[in-house]
Short mmCIF file of C-alpha atoms in Angstrom, two decimals:
data_model
loop_
_atom_site.label_atom_id
_atom_site.label_comp_id
_atom_site.label_asym_id
_atom_site.label_seq_id
_atom_site.Cartn_x
_atom_site.Cartn_y
_atom_site.Cartn_z
CA MET A 1 -70.07 -53.32 -79.13
CA ILE A 2 -71.03 -55.16 -75.91
CA GLU A 3 -74.19 -57.23 -75.59
CA VAL A 4 -75.07 -58.90 -72.30
CA LEU A 5 -78.26 -60.94 -72.61
CA GLY A 6 -80.06 -62.64 -69.73
CA VAL A 7 -76.89 -63.39 -67.77
CA HIS A 8 -77.19 -65.41 -64.56
CA LYS A 9 -74.29 -66.22 -62.25
CA SER A 10 -74.33 -68.03 -58.92
CA PHE A 11 -71.67 -68.94 -56.40
CA GLY A 12 -73.05 -71.97 -54.62
CA PRO A 13 -76.53 -71.08 -53.36
CA LEU A 14 -75.91 -67.33 -53.78
CA GLU A 15 -77.32 -65.96 -57.05
CA VAL A 16 -75.23 -62.86 -57.78
CA LEU A 17 -76.57 -61.99 -61.25
CA ARG A 18 -80.25 -62.72 -61.84
CA GLY A 19 -80.85 -62.15 -65.53
CA VAL A 20 -78.85 -59.04 -66.42
CA SER A 21 -79.17 -57.61 -69.92
CA LEU A 22 -77.14 -54.63 -71.10
CA ASP A 23 -76.06 -53.17 -74.45
CA VAL A 24 -73.10 -50.80 -74.80
CA ALA A 25 -72.58 -48.98 -78.09
CA ALA A 26 -69.16 -48.40 -79.67
CA GLY A 27 -67.56 -45.35 -78.08
CA GLU A 28 -70.07 -45.23 -75.24
CA VAL A 29 -69.06 -44.74 -71.59
CA VAL A 30 -71.30 -46.64 -69.19
CA VAL A 31 -70.85 -46.17 -65.44
CA VAL A 32 -72.20 -48.91 -63.18
CA LEU A 33 -73.31 -47.88 -59.70
CA GLY A 34 -74.66 -49.98 -56.86
CA PRO A 35 -74.10 -51.04 -53.26
CA SER A 36 -71.46 -53.55 -52.21
CA GLY A 37 -72.49 -57.07 -53.10
CA SER A 38 -74.92 -55.97 -55.80
CA GLY A 39 -73.13 -57.88 -58.59
CA LYS A 40 -71.23 -55.00 -60.26
CA SER A 41 -67.79 -56.60 -60.25
CA THR A 42 -69.17 -60.01 -61.15
CA LEU A 43 -70.85 -58.47 -64.18
CA LEU A 44 -67.51 -57.08 -65.37
CA ARG A 45 -65.77 -60.38 -64.77
CA THR A 46 -68.34 -62.26 -66.85
CA ILE A 47 -67.84 -59.87 -69.77
CA ASN A 48 -64.25 -61.06 -70.23
CA HIS A 49 -65.00 -64.61 -69.04
CA LEU A 50 -63.03 -64.41 -65.81
CA GLU A 51 -66.28 -65.81 -64.45
CA LYS A 52 -68.31 -68.27 -66.52
CA VAL A 53 -71.98 -67.45 -66.91
CA ASP A 54 -74.53 -70.03 -65.78
CA ARG A 55 -77.17 -68.85 -68.26
CA GLY A 56 -77.35 -66.22 -70.96
CA TYR A 57 -74.53 -65.02 -73.15
CA ILE A 58 -72.20 -62.11 -73.86
CA THR A 59 -70.83 -60.83 -77.17
CA ILE A 60 -68.14 -58.29 -78.02
CA ASP A 61 -68.49 -56.78 -81.48
CA GLY A 62 -70.79 -59.65 -82.40
CA GLU A 63 -68.49 -62.45 -81.20
CA LEU A 64 -69.58 -64.79 -78.42
CA ILE A 65 -67.25 -64.53 -75.43
CA GLY A 66 -66.02 -67.79 -73.93
CA TYR A 67 -68.19 -70.00 -76.11
CA ARG A 68 -68.83 -71.19 -79.65
CA ARG A 69 -72.27 -72.13 -80.91
CA ARG A 70 -72.26 -75.57 -82.48
CA GLY A 71 -75.19 -77.83 -83.23
CA GLY A 72 -77.58 -75.43 -81.57
CA LYS A 73 -75.64 -75.57 -78.28
CA LEU A 74 -72.94 -73.46 -76.65
CA HIS A 75 -69.55 -75.12 -76.16
CA GLU A 76 -66.89 -73.47 -74.00
CA LEU A 77 -63.73 -72.42 -75.81
CA LYS A 78 -60.31 -73.74 -74.90
CA GLU A 79 -58.19 -71.55 -72.65
CA ARG A 80 -55.87 -70.37 -75.44
CA GLU A 81 -58.92 -69.26 -77.47
CA ILE A 82 -60.32 -67.40 -74.47
CA LEU A 83 -56.97 -65.66 -73.93
CA LYS A 84 -57.02 -64.57 -77.56
CA GLN A 85 -60.48 -63.05 -77.05
CA ARG A 86 -59.32 -61.19 -73.96
CA LYS A 87 -56.93 -59.14 -76.08
CA ASP A 88 -60.04 -57.30 -77.24
CA ILE A 89 -61.19 -56.68 -73.64
CA GLY A 90 -58.95 -54.51 -71.49
CA PHE A 91 -59.49 -54.97 -67.74
CA VAL A 92 -58.27 -52.65 -64.98
CA PHE A 93 -58.54 -54.10 -61.48
CA GLN A 94 -58.90 -52.35 -58.13
CA ASN A 95 -55.45 -53.35 -56.88
CA PHE A 96 -53.24 -52.76 -59.94
CA ASN A 97 -52.00 -56.39 -60.27
CA LEU A 98 -48.55 -55.31 -61.46
CA PHE A 99 -45.57 -57.66 -61.42
CA PRO A 100 -43.39 -56.31 -58.57
CA HIS A 101 -40.13 -57.58 -60.11
CA LEU A 102 -40.71 -55.77 -63.43
CA THR A 103 -40.34 -52.09 -64.22
CA ALA A 104 -43.29 -50.00 -65.38
CA LEU A 105 -42.15 -50.43 -68.99
CA GLU A 106 -41.64 -54.18 -68.58
CA ASN A 107 -45.10 -54.58 -67.03
CA VAL A 108 -46.68 -53.02 -70.10
CA ALA A 109 -44.33 -54.83 -72.48
CA GLU A 110 -45.62 -58.13 -71.11
CA VAL A 111 -48.60 -57.71 -73.43
CA ALA A 112 -47.21 -55.52 -76.24
CA ALA A 113 -44.15 -54.62 -78.25
CA LEU A 114 -41.64 -52.35 -76.52
CA SER A 115 -42.47 -49.41 -78.79
CA ASP A 116 -46.17 -49.78 -77.99
CA ALA A 117 -45.39 -50.06 -74.27
CA ARG A 118 -43.51 -46.75 -74.38
CA HIS A 119 -46.35 -45.12 -76.31
CA PHE A 120 -49.01 -46.14 -73.79
CA LEU A 121 -46.89 -45.19 -70.79
CA GLU A 122 -46.58 -41.76 -72.39
CA ARG A 123 -50.32 -41.67 -72.98
CA VAL A 124 -51.00 -42.06 -69.24
CA GLY A 125 -48.33 -39.47 -68.39
CA LEU A 126 -45.63 -41.83 -67.12
CA ALA A 127 -42.95 -41.78 -69.80
CA ASP A 128 -40.46 -40.57 -67.18
CA LYS A 129 -41.24 -43.56 -64.91
CA ALA A 130 -40.50 -46.30 -67.44
CA ALA A 131 -37.55 -47.67 -65.42
CA ALA A 132 -39.28 -47.46 -62.03
CA TYR A 133 -40.47 -50.55 -60.18
CA PRO A 134 -43.98 -50.65 -58.67
CA ARG A 135 -42.60 -50.14 -55.15
CA GLN A 136 -41.11 -46.84 -56.35
CA LEU A 137 -44.44 -45.57 -57.65
CA SER A 138 -47.42 -44.06 -55.86
CA GLY A 139 -50.72 -45.91 -55.94
CA GLY A 140 -52.02 -43.53 -58.58
CA GLN A 141 -48.97 -44.09 -60.74
CA GLN A 142 -49.26 -47.87 -60.36
CA GLN A 143 -52.88 -47.71 -61.46
CA ARG A 144 -51.92 -45.62 -64.49
CA VAL A 145 -49.35 -48.29 -65.42
CA ALA A 146 -52.13 -50.86 -65.13
CA ILE A 147 -54.30 -48.75 -67.46
CA ALA A 148 -51.42 -48.48 -69.94
CA ARG A 149 -51.08 -52.27 -69.88
CA ALA A 150 -54.83 -52.68 -70.49
CA LEU A 151 -54.64 -50.31 -73.45
CA ALA A 152 -51.50 -51.84 -74.95
CA THR A 153 -53.35 -54.72 -76.63
CA ARG A 154 -55.49 -52.08 -78.38
CA PRO A 155 -58.72 -53.60 -77.07
CA LYS A 156 -62.18 -52.94 -78.44
CA VAL A 157 -63.53 -52.26 -74.94
CA VAL A 158 -61.98 -51.45 -71.56
CA LEU A 159 -63.53 -52.51 -68.24
CA PHE A 160 -62.65 -50.72 -65.00
CA ASP A 161 -63.47 -52.34 -61.66
CA GLU A 162 -63.47 -49.51 -59.09
CA PRO A 163 -60.11 -48.22 -60.37
CA THR A 164 -59.76 -45.59 -57.62
CA SER A 165 -61.03 -47.53 -54.60
CA ALA A 166 -57.54 -48.57 -53.42
CA LEU A 167 -56.09 -45.05 -53.72
CA ASP A 168 -55.55 -42.33 -51.17
CA PRO A 169 -57.98 -39.45 -51.85
CA GLU A 170 -55.29 -37.11 -53.16
CA LEU A 171 -54.29 -39.64 -55.84
CA VAL A 172 -57.77 -40.29 -57.22
CA GLY A 173 -57.75 -37.25 -59.52
CA GLU A 174 -54.76 -38.34 -61.60
CA VAL A 175 -56.41 -41.66 -62.45
CA LEU A 176 -59.76 -40.04 -63.23
CA ASP A 177 -57.96 -37.61 -65.57
CA VAL A 178 -56.72 -40.59 -67.60
CA LEU A 179 -60.24 -42.01 -67.76
CA ARG A 180 -61.58 -38.64 -68.91
CA ASP A 181 -58.99 -38.58 -71.69
CA LEU A 182 -59.98 -42.09 -72.77
CA ALA A 183 -63.64 -41.10 -72.82
CA ARG A 184 -62.89 -38.06 -74.98
CA SER A 185 -60.95 -40.26 -77.41
CA GLY A 186 -63.98 -42.48 -78.03
CA THR A 187 -62.88 -45.55 -76.07
CA THR A 188 -65.74 -47.93 -75.27
CA MET A 189 -65.73 -48.17 -71.48
CA VAL A 190 -67.68 -49.80 -68.68
CA VAL A 191 -66.66 -48.34 -65.32
CA VAL A 192 -67.71 -49.62 -61.91
CA THR A 193 -67.12 -46.72 -59.52
CA HIS A 194 -68.46 -44.75 -56.57
CA GLU A 195 -67.05 -41.49 -57.98
CA ILE A 196 -70.38 -39.76 -58.58
CA GLY A 197 -68.83 -36.53 -59.86
CA PHE A 198 -66.88 -38.46 -62.48
CA ALA A 199 -70.02 -40.38 -63.47
CA ARG A 200 -71.97 -37.17 -63.90
CA GLU A 201 -69.23 -35.57 -66.02
CA VAL A 202 -68.11 -38.44 -68.24
CA ALA A 203 -70.82 -41.12 -68.48
CA ASP A 204 -73.10 -41.32 -71.47
CA ARG A 205 -75.28 -43.63 -69.41
CA ILE A 206 -75.49 -44.72 -65.78
CA VAL A 207 -76.69 -48.19 -64.79
CA PHE A 208 -77.76 -48.84 -61.21
CA ILE A 209 -77.54 -52.47 -60.07
CA ASP A 210 -78.96 -53.90 -56.87
CA ASP A 211 -79.34 -57.51 -55.77
CA GLY A 212 -78.15 -58.86 -59.11
CA LEU A 213 -80.57 -56.90 -61.26
CA ILE A 214 -80.45 -53.65 -63.24
CA VAL A 215 -82.90 -51.48 -61.33
CA GLU A 216 -82.54 -48.27 -63.31
CA GLU A 217 -80.57 -46.80 -66.19
CA GLY A 218 -80.46 -43.55 -68.07
CA THR A 219 -78.43 -40.40 -68.60
CA PRO A 220 -76.54 -38.95 -65.62
CA GLY A 221 -79.19 -36.26 -65.32
CA GLU A 222 -81.99 -38.81 -65.27
CA VAL A 223 -80.46 -41.28 -62.81
CA LEU A 224 -78.63 -38.89 -60.49
CA ASP A 225 -81.06 -35.98 -60.43
CA HIS A 226 -84.42 -37.64 -61.08
CA PRO A 227 -84.20 -41.31 -60.06
CA VAL A 228 -87.44 -43.21 -60.51
CA HIS A 229 -86.93 -46.17 -58.19
CA GLU A 230 -86.92 -45.91 -54.41
CA ARG A 231 -83.87 -48.20 -54.17
CA THR A 232 -81.89 -45.83 -56.42
CA ARG A 233 -82.98 -42.81 -54.37
CA ALA A 234 -81.96 -44.53 -51.13
CA PHE A 235 -78.53 -45.40 -52.50
CA LEU A 236 -77.87 -41.92 -53.88
CA SER A 237 -78.95 -40.29 -50.61
CA LYS A 238 -75.98 -42.01 -48.96
CA VAL A 239 -73.34 -41.21 -51.58
CA LEU A 240 -74.23 -37.75 -52.89
#
């Protein structure tokens, strides 16, 4: 469902991704771990072309993202074509990114029909908050609205960039419960998170990134309990 092949990305002289390759099967849940500055968020942002790759390419369900191959070369798509592709790629940010002047229902209805917006608010347990504005919602509730909005386009994959990092500890559980439900339903997900317990419970595969490279990957049992690389062991010793 997702193919990342040899992706490089630099910001000025700083090379953030240094040849990352990753395949994600349909229905698979992949959790990405790594220290701050390792390239985790940049990897997510290249998958839906919020960041252009410098080298390599990315496909979703076999379709090149952000580019079209013509005459043996890659040509970047126009913005309206990229926006059309992004309907297949749900993205949940750290800080919710809701419109403060719109209700929960209106935020979701920005990307879907009203009936679909109500359905997805109900799916994340917020049917009773449809008329509430973001300022009237807790951080956990705001993030669940953001998840409903990401789901409302019925995407092929959903990307989560540290979806609980901006939440108070007591609100983390309600967001992780929604992610667990999505995983059980067969949603293809790539989740950047530091929630190790969640990764152990829900991930089909864990990918550890450091310094712009995938250092190690495997099942939760393999990576969390029997890491091969010293860099993985050092990271886990600080977070477990």
